[in-house]
Every structure is written in C-alpha cells, then in structure tokens.
PDB file of C-alpha atoms in Angstrom:
ATOM      1  CA  UNK A   1      -9.893  -9.926 -16.156  1.00 90.00           C
ATOM      2  CA  UNK A   2     -10.278 -11.557 -20.109  1.00 93.00           C
ATOM      3  CA  UNK A   3      -7.462 -14.065 -19.187  1.00 96.00           C
ATOM      4  CA  UNK A   4      -9.016 -14.903 -15.631  1.00 96.00           C
ATOM      5  CA  UNK A   5     -13.131 -15.282 -16.487  1.00 95.00           C
ATOM      6  CA  UNK A   6     -13.600 -19.264 -16.940  1.00 95.00           C
ATOM      7  CA  UNK A   7     -16.476 -17.673 -19.395  1.00 97.00           C
ATOM      8  CA  UNK A   8     -14.368 -15.575 -21.831  1.00 97.00           C
ATOM      9  CA  UNK A   9     -12.479 -17.208 -25.112  1.00 97.00           C
ATOM     10  CA  UNK A  10      -9.133 -15.959 -23.796  1.00 97.00           C
ATOM     11  CA  UNK A  11      -9.300 -17.739 -20.742  1.00 97.00           C
ATOM     12  CA  UNK A  12      -5.977 -18.484 -19.554  1.00 97.00           C
ATOM     13  CA  UNK A  13      -4.975 -18.147 -23.134  1.00 98.00           C
ATOM     14  CA  UNK A  14      -1.239 -18.424 -24.083  1.00 97.00           C
ATOM     15  CA  UNK A  15      -1.406 -15.652 -26.724  1.00 97.00           C
ATOM     16  CA  UNK A  16      -2.898 -13.488 -24.221  1.00 98.00           C
ATOM     17  CA  UNK A  17      -0.656 -14.276 -21.293  1.00 98.00           C
ATOM     18  CA  UNK A  18       2.315 -13.497 -23.775  1.00 98.00           C
ATOM     19  CA  UNK A  19       0.673  -9.857 -24.628  1.00 97.00           C
ATOM     20  CA  UNK A  20       0.434  -9.185 -20.761  1.00 97.00           C
ATOM     21  CA  UNK A  21       4.197  -9.844 -20.491  1.00 97.00           C
ATOM     22  CA  UNK A  22       4.987  -7.682 -23.760  1.00 97.00           C
ATOM     23  CA  UNK A  23       2.037  -5.060 -21.656  1.00 95.00           C
ATOM     24  CA  UNK A  24       4.257  -5.192 -18.610  1.00 95.00           C
ATOM     25  CA  UNK A  25       8.006  -5.197 -20.113  1.00 95.00           C
ATOM     26  CA  UNK A  26       6.687  -2.186 -22.319  1.00 92.00           C
ATOM     27  CA  UNK A  27       4.737   0.093 -19.417  1.00 91.00           C
ATOM     28  CA  UNK A  28       7.887  -0.829 -17.138  1.00 88.00           C
ATOM     29  CA  UNK A  29      10.080   0.797 -19.870  1.00 87.00           C
ATOM     30  CA  UNK A  30       8.050   4.094 -19.574  1.00 88.00           C
ATOM     31  CA  UNK A  31       8.526   4.414 -15.653  1.00 93.00           C
ATOM     32  CA  UNK A  32      11.285   6.844 -14.207  1.00 93.00           C
ATOM     33  CA  UNK A  33      13.413   5.226 -11.411  1.00 92.00           C
ATOM     34  CA  UNK A  34      11.186   7.306  -9.134  1.00 92.00           C
ATOM     35  CA  UNK A  35       8.415   5.356 -10.018  1.00 90.00           C
ATOM     36  CA  UNK A  36       6.627   8.516 -11.670  1.00 90.00           C
ATOM     37  CA  UNK A  37       6.303   8.799 -15.729  1.00 90.00           C
ATOM     38  CA  UNK A  38       5.460  11.574 -18.235  1.00 89.00           C
ATOM     39  CA  UNK A  39       2.255  12.867 -19.469  1.00 81.00           C
ATOM     40  CA  UNK A  40       3.946  14.665 -21.930  1.00 79.00           C
ATOM     41  CA  UNK A  41       1.169  17.025 -23.257  1.00 80.00           C
ATOM     42  CA  UNK A  42       1.361  18.575 -19.404  1.00 77.00           C
ATOM     43  CA  UNK A  43       2.814  16.815 -16.913  1.00 81.00           C
ATOM     44  CA  UNK A  44       6.442  15.291 -16.172  1.00 86.00           C
ATOM     45  CA  UNK A  45       7.508  13.316 -13.372  1.00 86.00           C
ATOM     46  CA  UNK A  46       3.714  12.409 -11.969  1.00 88.00           C
ATOM     47  CA  UNK A  47       2.474   9.652 -10.067  1.00 88.00           C
ATOM     48  CA  UNK A  48       0.247   7.772 -11.770  1.00 89.00           C
ATOM     49  CA  UNK A  49      -2.774   7.260  -9.165  1.00 89.00           C
ATOM     50  CA  UNK A  50      -4.993   6.077 -11.658  1.00 89.00           C
ATOM     51  CA  UNK A  51      -2.453   3.095 -12.884  1.00 92.00           C
ATOM     52  CA  UNK A  52      -1.856   1.858  -9.912  1.00 95.00           C
ATOM     53  CA  UNK A  53      -5.122   0.653  -8.072  1.00 95.00           C
ATOM     54  CA  UNK A  54      -5.406  -1.452 -11.780  1.00 94.00           C
ATOM     55  CA  UNK A  55      -1.950  -2.924 -11.334  1.00 96.00           C
ATOM     56  CA  UNK A  56      -2.359  -4.082  -7.677  1.00 97.00           C
ATOM     57  CA  UNK A  57      -5.908  -5.549  -8.641  1.00 96.00           C
ATOM     58  CA  UNK A  58      -4.121  -7.128 -11.597  1.00 97.00           C
ATOM     59  CA  UNK A  59      -1.218  -8.728  -9.586  1.00 98.00           C
ATOM     60  CA  UNK A  60      -3.901  -9.911  -6.635  1.00 97.00           C
ATOM     61  CA  UNK A  61      -6.028 -11.581  -9.602  1.00 96.00           C
ATOM     62  CA  UNK A  62      -3.402 -13.272 -11.063  1.00 97.00           C
ATOM     63  CA  UNK A  63      -2.012 -14.245  -7.431  1.00 97.00           C
ATOM     64  CA  UNK A  64      -5.047 -16.273  -7.039  1.00 96.00           C
ATOM     65  CA  UNK A  65      -5.177 -18.614  -9.801  1.00 96.00           C
ATOM     66  CA  UNK A  66      -4.395 -21.423  -7.387  1.00 93.00           C
ATOM     67  CA  UNK A  67      -2.839 -23.812 -10.246  1.00 94.00           C
ATOM     68  CA  UNK A  68      -0.781 -21.223 -12.007  1.00 97.00           C
ATOM     69  CA  UNK A  69       2.135 -22.914 -14.742  1.00 98.00           C
ATOM     70  CA  UNK A  70       5.452 -21.711 -15.008  1.00 98.00           C
ATOM     71  CA  UNK A  71       4.695 -18.921 -16.961  1.00 98.00           C
ATOM     72  CA  UNK A  72       1.582 -17.660 -15.046  1.00 98.00           C
ATOM     73  CA  UNK A  73       4.133 -17.381 -12.565  1.00 98.00           C
ATOM     74  CA  UNK A  74       6.066 -15.462 -13.991  1.00 98.00           C
ATOM     75  CA  UNK A  75       3.771 -12.792 -15.769  1.00 98.00           C
ATOM     76  CA  UNK A  76       2.276 -13.048 -12.075  1.00 98.00           C
ATOM     77  CA  UNK A  77       5.565 -11.417 -10.811  1.00 98.00           C
ATOM     78  CA  UNK A  78       6.047  -9.365 -13.178  1.00 98.00           C
ATOM     79  CA  UNK A  79       2.677  -7.732 -12.734  1.00 98.00           C
ATOM     80  CA  UNK A  80       3.801  -7.620  -9.220  1.00 98.00           C
ATOM     81  CA  UNK A  81       7.491  -5.919 -10.145  1.00 97.00           C
ATOM     82  CA  UNK A  82       5.123  -3.336 -12.290  1.00 96.00           C
ATOM     83  CA  UNK A  83       2.674  -2.575  -8.881  1.00 97.00           C
ATOM     84  CA  UNK A  84       5.750  -2.200  -7.230  1.00 97.00           C
ATOM     85  CA  UNK A  85       7.147   0.406  -9.501  1.00 95.00           C
ATOM     86  CA  UNK A  86       4.133   2.472 -10.194  1.00 95.00           C
ATOM     87  CA  UNK A  87       2.680   2.212  -6.436  1.00 96.00           C
ATOM     88  CA  UNK A  88       6.833   3.605  -5.044  1.00 96.00           C
ATOM     89  CA  UNK A  89       5.901   6.927  -7.816  1.00 95.00           C
ATOM     90  CA  UNK A  90       2.721   7.530  -5.231  1.00 95.00           C
ATOM     91  CA  UNK A  91       5.630   8.721  -2.545  1.00 95.00           C
ATOM     92  CA  UNK A  92       7.300  10.711  -5.345  1.00 90.00           C
ATOM     93  CA  UNK A  93       4.962  12.698  -6.657  1.00 81.00           C
ATOM     94  CA  UNK A  94       2.097  15.170  -5.447  1.00 78.00           C
ATOM     95  CA  UNK A  95      -1.583  15.685  -7.258  1.00 80.00           C
ATOM     96  CA  UNK A  96      -2.076  18.964  -9.296  1.00 73.00           C
ATOM     97  CA  UNK A  97      -6.730  19.292  -8.820  1.00 75.00           C
ATOM     98  CA  UNK A  98      -8.523  18.915  -5.657  1.00 74.00           C
ATOM     99  CA  UNK A  99     -10.160  15.700  -6.765  1.00 76.00           C
ATOM    100  CA  UNK A 100      -6.448  14.382  -8.042  1.00 84.00           C
ATOM    101  CA  UNK A 101      -6.056  13.687  -3.904  1.00 87.00           C
ATOM    102  CA  UNK A 102      -8.746  11.009  -4.071  1.00 89.00           C
ATOM    103  CA  UNK A 103      -7.488   9.128  -6.491  1.00 92.00           C
ATOM    104  CA  UNK A 104      -4.157   9.295  -5.105  1.00 94.00           C
ATOM    105  CA  UNK A 105      -5.128   8.613  -1.711  1.00 95.00           C
ATOM    106  CA  UNK A 106      -7.178   5.676  -3.132  1.00 96.00           C
ATOM    107  CA  UNK A 107      -3.789   4.407  -4.701  1.00 96.00           C
ATOM    108  CA  UNK A 108      -1.985   4.683  -1.997  1.00 97.00           C
ATOM    109  CA  UNK A 109      -3.997   2.234  -0.027  1.00 97.00           C
ATOM    110  CA  UNK A 110      -4.288  -0.053  -2.422  1.00 97.00           C
ATOM    111  CA  UNK A 111      -0.533  -0.063  -1.928  1.00 97.00           C
ATOM    112  CA  UNK A 112      -0.182  -0.497   1.321  1.00 97.00           C
ATOM    113  CA  UNK A 113      -2.695  -3.386   1.074  1.00 96.00           C
ATOM    114  CA  UNK A 114      -0.792  -5.360  -2.114  1.00 97.00           C
ATOM    115  CA  UNK A 115       2.656  -4.888  -1.530  1.00 97.00           C
ATOM    116  CA  UNK A 116       4.433  -7.359   0.018  1.00 95.00           C
ATOM    117  CA  UNK A 117       6.591  -5.337   1.989  1.00 93.00           C
ATOM    118  CA  UNK A 118       3.718  -2.844   4.383  1.00 93.00           C
ATOM    119  CA  UNK A 119       5.426   0.442   3.796  1.00 96.00           C
ATOM    120  CA  UNK A 120       3.858   2.854   5.951  1.00 97.00           C
ATOM    121  CA  UNK A 121       4.677   6.334   4.425  1.00 97.00           C
ATOM    122  CA  UNK A 122       1.405   5.014   2.032  1.00 97.00           C
ATOM    123  CA  UNK A 123      -1.029   4.905   5.266  1.00 96.00           C
ATOM    124  CA  UNK A 124       0.889   8.083   6.346  1.00 96.00           C
ATOM    125  CA  UNK A 125       0.147  10.277   3.616  1.00 95.00           C
ATOM    126  CA  UNK A 126      -3.022   8.756   2.911  1.00 95.00           C
ATOM    127  CA  UNK A 127      -4.508   9.745   6.265  1.00 95.00           C
ATOM    128  CA  UNK A 128      -2.289  13.442   5.434  1.00 94.00           C
ATOM    129  CA  UNK A 129      -4.640  13.490   2.267  1.00 92.00           C
ATOM    130  CA  UNK A 130      -7.767  12.430   4.270  1.00 92.00           C
ATOM    131  CA  UNK A 131      -7.432  15.199   7.142  1.00 92.00           C
ATOM    132  CA  UNK A 132      -7.925  17.899   4.402  1.00 87.00           C
ATOM    133  CA  UNK A 133     -11.761  16.722   4.802  1.00 86.00           C
ATOM    134  CA  UNK A 134     -13.669  15.798   1.549  1.00 85.00           C
ATOM    135  CA  UNK A 135     -14.421  18.384  -0.912  1.00 81.00           C
ATOM    136  CA  UNK A 136     -17.770  18.040  -1.109  1.00 82.00           C
ATOM    137  CA  UNK A 137     -20.399  20.397  -0.954  1.00 83.00           C
ATOM    138  CA  UNK A 138     -24.640  19.296   0.398  1.00 86.00           C
ATOM    139  CA  UNK A 139     -25.194  18.705  -3.418  1.00 81.00           C
ATOM    140  CA  UNK A 140     -23.228  15.940  -3.803  1.00 77.00           C
ATOM    141  CA  UNK A 141     -20.546  18.207  -5.953  1.00 78.00           C
ATOM    142  CA  UNK A 142     -16.434  18.549  -5.219  1.00 78.00           C
ATOM    143  CA  UNK A 143     -14.995  21.428  -5.429  1.00 75.00           C
ATOM    144  CA  UNK A 144     -14.127  20.807  -9.148  1.00 71.00           C
ATOM    145  CA  UNK A 145     -17.582  21.016 -10.101  1.00 65.00           C
ATOM    146  CA  UNK A 146     -16.884  17.769 -12.997  1.00 64.00           C
ATOM    147  CA  UNK A 147     -19.905  16.078 -12.729  1.00 60.00           C
ATOM    148  CA  UNK A 148     -19.946  14.956 -15.814  1.00 66.00           C
ATOM    149  CA  UNK A 149     -16.668  12.776 -15.835  1.00 74.00           C
ATOM    150  CA  UNK A 150     -14.585  13.788 -12.416  1.00 77.00           C
ATOM    151  CA  UNK A 151     -17.845  13.204  -9.824  1.00 78.00           C
ATOM    152  CA  UNK A 152     -17.655   9.546 -10.854  1.00 82.00           C
ATOM    153  CA  UNK A 153     -14.262   9.439 -10.042  1.00 85.00           C
ATOM    154  CA  UNK A 154     -13.533  10.957  -7.320  1.00 85.00           C
ATOM    155  CA  UNK A 155     -16.958   8.573  -5.873  1.00 87.00           C
ATOM    156  CA  UNK A 156     -15.309   5.321  -7.053  1.00 91.00           C
ATOM    157  CA  UNK A 157     -11.611   6.705  -5.607  1.00 93.00           C
ATOM    158  CA  UNK A 158     -14.015   7.278  -1.744  1.00 92.00           C
ATOM    159  CA  UNK A 159     -15.394   4.355  -2.050  1.00 94.00           C
ATOM    160  CA  UNK A 160     -12.120   2.512  -2.048  1.00 95.00           C
ATOM    161  CA  UNK A 161     -10.409   5.226   0.664  1.00 95.00           C
ATOM    162  CA  UNK A 162     -13.546   3.156   2.723  1.00 95.00           C
ATOM    163  CA  UNK A 163     -12.298  -0.299   1.904  1.00 95.00           C
ATOM    164  CA  UNK A 164      -9.005  -0.089   2.453  1.00 92.00           C
ATOM    165  CA  UNK A 165      -8.975   2.724   4.933  1.00 89.00           C
ATOM    166  CA  UNK A 166     -11.947   1.209   6.862  1.00 88.00           C
TER     167      UNK A 166
END
C-alpha cells in the first residue's frame, strides 16, 4: 500500500520495490508444492486462507499501475505467481475451526476473481461451504464465540463473500 500511495514517502520507491521482490522470494520458499504451508506450532500442510486475499489484492493493486517500469512489471508477476501458489493450497487443505470456514470461503472467491485461469473448483468449494449455513445467533455471535477477535475477521470475510459471491 505504501508503495502505491502517492502521499507516502515510499511511493514507487526502488528500495521498497526491491524489498517486495525479496519478500516474494522468501514467501515462495516457505510454501509447499501443493500451495500449503506449515504453522509449525500446530498445523502442517494447511491452506493459507489468511494470506490468499492479501496476495490477490497486492497483485490487483500492482497490476493497476498504468505506466509500470520493467522492474514493477517483474515484481507484479512475482506477486501474481505467489498469489497463484497460495491459492492453489486453498484446494489442497481445509479448515479446522467453524469460523475459519468463512475466511477460507472468502479466499476462494478472491482466488476465482483474481487468477487468470478461472478454475471452477474455487467456486464449487465456496458454494459447498456456504451451503453449511452461517453459524451465527440472533445476537450476532458465531458458534466459536470469539467476539474479542475472530467475530470481526468473520464479519470481514462474509462481506468479501457478499461482494465477490453476489
């Protein structure tokens, strides 16, 4: 965001662009071939449904630069390759708590609407999760009851689902 914001002192900064390039390389090295990664304290080979929307948005934002330099075009493609690999993991692994379902579903919609190849498996899985119905009560509490933290994350994911999933 700082790279793309004209008011930022980092606006189109070559140093920041190089840092983004290094982040893409480092992040890619931590992702398994199937697109999953390891949270070594608890979850191995899990989909990174938290990173997928961010990677998709980073690509969309960088891709929208109208007069990209060659270096910006290269980094944009690196971000795309990273997003594509992370999104691949969404199809290889599920979720482990009820509210993760909505973050995973939102990530599936981000993947479908960002990746160049429109893989219907993203939509099929998203619709499967939505068919399970939203686990929320009349007070706006999700079944996981993490109002202090996770409810806001679920709310944001459900807004993305509404936006991308119509």
